[in-house]
């Protein structure tokens, strides 16, 4: 109607145009002006407060037979149409261990209740008014759809009370805002800390015999997600382009995707774990005669174990394989093997090589050989028997005994350390390459 009128009209000129358009002298032209021009060009004898009070008394007074427990089904229809609009405002909390997500949402519902219609001309020109609306029958003046969250930790009944706006044709708009907490399966947790978690909020009727046909009023709306509105210093942030809302039968499934701030975990877990594991390989560069070699390896291993304990506190206990667990456990195994190699070298050095030299400059092994030779010279008759016994013993030696009797020297132990220093970092680097390249398909 506004496009058909001349520009820059005064209210008086506009009233003259409407008067000429309705020669019967009815009030319809004034009510049309109210609807199209927002009360700017009409003056009523009855105030808005008096009009709305009269509407309340007429619709819900003592003489009214209105019931908040009965659905306002249209004549000859078995279902009532109700539209739902869900808006996202902020992420309140995500608890991965408990498996819950709490969001601040706006839930707008619209439906038509024929029992709440009135003629504005009979009450002084008010076209809409407000009524108390609540799922609790003790707190509501009008009927509201039995609509709630299926996988709820907290119910929609816990939302703050909000009035419903009713128009003269019976259309009801009920808009509520508040925190909604749901139980989530958190798909995508396997890639922690580079994961994008998804959580579905499923809404439907709570009635045993639902007679409400729910439909979507529009797409999922996001507020506070622009760069200047986003809440900073949070672990998670919503990803609007990967979030969706769908109507599945009589269920409204709203799926939100949240991206984790992985930088914190890189600095606190991933990089330190890799660094300390590589540092463990430094034990291969230390000579066994340096007494701190074994202590150094064990200390670094304890740091890696502490990192794993820190990680376990922020993850749920599950049989599913997590990327971060593979990293920490694999790093632990490499460190344990490195420490075990240091133990082996200590055993070979002090038991097999026996480098402890006495004051005379003769090692204990050489001293034992000289003592044995002197005993043979003092008892020449027993020597042949001892030689026979030694031959029979050598025949019975197993492969393990031969390996155990292998003659280790300091040079051979140094060669073992050298190859361990080459192989361990190489295999660990290969392990990291495979782990990071498989992250996308983990």
Short mmCIF file of C-alpha atoms in Angstrom, two decimals, residues 196-398:
data_model
loop_
_atom_site.label_atom_id
_atom_site.label_comp_id
_atom_site.label_asym_id
_atom_site.label_seq_id
_atom_site.Cartn_x
_atom_site.Cartn_y
_atom_site.Cartn_z
CA UNK A 196 35.98 -30.41 15.53
CA UNK A 197 33.30 -31.72 17.87
CA UNK A 198 29.69 -32.10 16.76
CA UNK A 199 26.76 -32.16 19.16
CA UNK A 200 23.09 -32.57 18.23
CA UNK A 201 20.26 -30.85 20.09
CA UNK A 202 17.09 -32.83 19.30
CA UNK A 203 13.71 -31.20 19.99
CA UNK A 204 10.25 -32.75 19.77
CA UNK A 205 6.87 -32.90 21.44
CA UNK A 206 6.74 -34.28 24.98
CA UNK A 207 3.14 -35.45 24.62
CA UNK A 208 2.45 -39.18 24.51
CA UNK A 209 -0.01 -38.63 21.65
CA UNK A 210 1.37 -35.60 19.84
CA UNK A 211 -1.10 -33.65 17.73
CA UNK A 212 1.32 -30.85 16.88
CA UNK A 213 2.89 -30.68 13.44
CA UNK A 214 6.22 -28.88 13.95
CA UNK A 215 7.93 -27.14 11.06
CA UNK A 216 10.97 -24.90 10.68
CA UNK A 217 10.38 -21.17 10.53
CA UNK A 218 13.78 -20.64 8.91
CA UNK A 219 17.40 -21.73 8.90
CA UNK A 220 19.61 -21.84 11.95
CA UNK A 221 20.48 -18.26 12.86
CA UNK A 222 23.79 -17.25 14.43
CA UNK A 223 24.40 -14.14 16.50
CA UNK A 224 27.66 -13.08 18.09
CA UNK A 225 29.81 -15.02 15.61
CA UNK A 226 31.29 -12.09 13.71
CA UNK A 227 34.87 -11.04 14.41
CA UNK A 228 33.91 -8.08 16.60
CA UNK A 229 31.18 -9.99 18.47
CA UNK A 230 32.86 -13.33 19.12
CA UNK A 231 33.67 -14.22 22.72
CA UNK A 232 37.42 -14.44 23.15
CA UNK A 233 39.48 -16.56 25.53
CA UNK A 234 37.34 -19.66 25.02
CA UNK A 235 38.53 -23.16 24.26
CA UNK A 236 35.85 -23.79 21.64
CA UNK A 237 34.27 -21.69 18.91
CA UNK A 238 31.21 -22.56 16.84
CA UNK A 239 31.64 -23.21 13.12
CA UNK A 240 28.45 -21.84 11.50
CA UNK A 241 29.15 -23.25 8.04
CA UNK A 242 29.34 -26.78 9.46
CA UNK A 243 26.27 -26.44 11.70
CA UNK A 244 22.77 -27.25 10.50
CA UNK A 245 19.14 -27.72 11.44
CA UNK A 246 16.91 -30.41 9.93
CA UNK A 247 13.37 -31.66 10.33
CA UNK A 248 13.30 -35.45 10.71
CA UNK A 249 9.71 -36.54 11.06
CA UNK A 250 8.41 -34.74 14.12
CA UNK A 251 11.93 -34.18 15.45
CA UNK A 252 13.94 -31.00 14.95
CA UNK A 253 17.61 -31.94 14.97
CA UNK A 254 20.01 -29.04 15.42
CA UNK A 255 23.65 -30.02 14.94
CA UNK A 256 26.39 -27.68 16.12
CA UNK A 257 30.07 -28.00 15.22
CA UNK A 258 32.73 -26.60 17.53
CA UNK A 259 36.41 -26.14 16.73
CA UNK A 260 38.92 -26.49 19.54
CA UNK A 261 41.70 -23.98 20.14
CA UNK A 262 44.59 -26.39 19.52
CA UNK A 263 47.41 -23.93 20.11
CA UNK A 264 47.21 -24.34 23.88
CA UNK A 265 47.57 -28.12 23.63
CA UNK A 266 50.42 -27.80 21.14
CA UNK A 267 52.37 -25.71 23.62
CA UNK A 268 51.45 -27.74 26.71
CA UNK A 269 51.32 -31.34 25.50
CA UNK A 270 52.28 -32.11 21.90
CA UNK A 271 55.55 -30.16 21.55
CA UNK A 272 56.86 -30.94 25.09
CA UNK A 273 56.13 -34.66 24.65
CA UNK A 274 58.03 -34.80 21.35
CA UNK A 275 60.89 -32.67 22.72
CA UNK A 276 61.40 -34.73 25.88
CA UNK A 277 61.23 -37.99 23.93
CA UNK A 278 64.00 -36.80 21.60
CA UNK A 279 65.90 -35.61 24.67
CA UNK A 280 65.77 -39.16 26.02
CA UNK A 281 67.84 -40.32 23.05
CA UNK A 282 70.64 -38.09 24.37
CA UNK A 283 71.51 -40.86 26.84
CA UNK A 284 73.18 -42.70 23.94
CA UNK A 285 75.77 -39.91 23.77
CA UNK A 286 76.77 -40.24 27.42
CA UNK A 287 79.50 -42.66 28.43
CA UNK A 288 78.44 -45.28 30.90
CA UNK A 289 81.16 -44.13 33.25
CA UNK A 290 79.14 -40.91 33.62
CA UNK A 291 76.97 -41.86 36.57
CA UNK A 292 74.06 -39.57 35.63
CA UNK A 293 73.28 -41.39 32.37
CA UNK A 294 70.63 -43.70 33.79
CA UNK A 295 69.24 -41.01 36.10
CA UNK A 296 68.91 -38.60 33.18
CA UNK A 297 66.91 -41.10 31.13
CA UNK A 298 64.58 -41.97 33.99
CA UNK A 299 63.97 -38.29 34.80
CA UNK A 300 62.95 -37.50 31.23
CA UNK A 301 60.70 -40.56 31.18
CA UNK A 302 58.95 -39.33 34.32
CA UNK A 303 58.29 -35.97 32.63
CA UNK A 304 56.63 -37.75 29.69
CA UNK A 305 54.49 -39.81 32.08
CA UNK A 306 53.44 -36.60 33.84
CA UNK A 307 52.39 -35.16 30.45
CA UNK A 308 50.26 -38.27 29.84
CA UNK A 309 48.60 -37.88 33.25
CA UNK A 310 47.80 -34.25 32.46
CA UNK A 311 46.20 -35.32 29.18
CA UNK A 312 44.11 -38.06 30.82
CA UNK A 313 42.46 -35.53 33.14
CA UNK A 314 40.86 -33.67 30.23
CA UNK A 315 39.74 -36.70 28.22
CA UNK A 316 36.97 -39.23 28.87
CA UNK A 317 37.86 -42.85 29.65
CA UNK A 318 36.95 -44.71 26.48
CA UNK A 319 37.90 -47.75 24.44
CA UNK A 320 38.08 -45.62 21.31
CA UNK A 321 41.55 -44.80 20.02
CA UNK A 322 42.46 -41.14 20.39
CA UNK A 323 45.20 -39.42 18.39
CA UNK A 324 46.75 -37.76 21.43
CA UNK A 325 46.87 -41.09 23.29
CA UNK A 326 48.74 -42.71 20.40
CA UNK A 327 51.28 -39.86 20.51
CA UNK A 328 51.85 -39.97 24.27
CA UNK A 329 51.90 -43.77 24.54
CA UNK A 330 54.20 -44.15 21.53
CA UNK A 331 56.56 -41.56 23.00
CA UNK A 332 56.52 -43.40 26.32
CA UNK A 333 57.44 -46.68 24.64
CA UNK A 334 60.39 -45.10 22.81
CA UNK A 335 61.60 -43.55 26.08
CA UNK A 336 61.19 -46.81 28.00
CA UNK A 337 63.22 -48.70 25.40
CA UNK A 338 65.92 -46.01 25.53
CA UNK A 339 66.13 -46.33 29.31
CA UNK A 340 66.17 -50.13 29.00
CA UNK A 341 69.15 -49.83 26.61
CA UNK A 342 70.96 -47.77 29.25
CA UNK A 343 70.31 -50.53 31.78
CA UNK A 344 71.69 -53.11 29.35
CA UNK A 345 74.79 -51.02 28.74
CA UNK A 346 75.31 -50.64 32.51
CA UNK A 347 75.05 -54.41 32.91
CA UNK A 348 77.49 -55.10 30.09
CA UNK A 349 79.91 -52.46 31.28
CA UNK A 350 80.15 -53.42 34.94
CA UNK A 351 79.56 -57.17 34.68
CA UNK A 352 81.02 -58.21 31.36
CA UNK A 353 83.71 -55.65 30.61
CA UNK A 354 84.71 -55.24 34.26
CA UNK A 355 86.87 -52.16 33.82
CA UNK A 356 87.63 -51.76 37.51
CA UNK A 357 91.40 -51.79 37.82
CA UNK A 358 93.21 -52.26 41.10
CA UNK A 359 96.10 -50.30 42.40
CA UNK A 360 98.57 -52.65 40.72
CA UNK A 361 97.08 -51.72 37.33
CA UNK A 362 95.65 -55.23 36.78
CA UNK A 363 91.95 -55.77 36.22
CA UNK A 364 90.06 -58.26 38.34
CA UNK A 365 89.56 -60.52 35.29
CA UNK A 366 93.28 -60.63 34.65
CA UNK A 367 93.86 -61.27 38.36
CA UNK A 368 91.41 -64.21 38.27
CA UNK A 369 93.16 -65.67 35.22
CA UNK A 370 96.55 -65.48 36.97
CA UNK A 371 95.17 -67.11 40.12
CA UNK A 372 93.66 -69.93 38.07
CA UNK A 373 96.94 -70.48 36.25
CA UNK A 374 98.86 -70.65 39.55
CA UNK A 375 96.42 -73.25 40.86
CA UNK A 376 96.99 -75.41 37.80
CA UNK A 377 100.74 -75.20 38.26
CA UNK A 378 100.45 -76.19 41.93
CA UNK A 379 98.21 -79.19 41.10
CA UNK A 380 99.25 -80.58 37.74
CA UNK A 381 97.31 -83.82 38.32
CA UNK A 382 94.00 -82.05 38.58
CA UNK A 383 94.50 -80.04 35.42
CA UNK A 384 93.50 -82.79 32.98
CA UNK A 385 90.33 -83.47 34.95
CA UNK A 386 89.45 -79.79 34.94
CA UNK A 387 90.05 -79.62 31.20
CA UNK A 388 87.70 -82.56 30.64
CA UNK A 389 85.06 -81.00 32.84
CA UNK A 390 85.31 -77.72 30.98
CA UNK A 391 84.97 -79.49 27.62
CA UNK A 392 81.83 -81.34 28.71
CA UNK A 393 80.37 -78.10 30.06
CA UNK A 394 81.07 -76.27 26.82
CA UNK A 395 79.25 -78.96 24.86
CA UNK A 396 76.16 -78.43 26.97
CA UNK A 397 76.15 -74.67 26.63
CA UNK A 398 73.01 -73.27 25.05
#
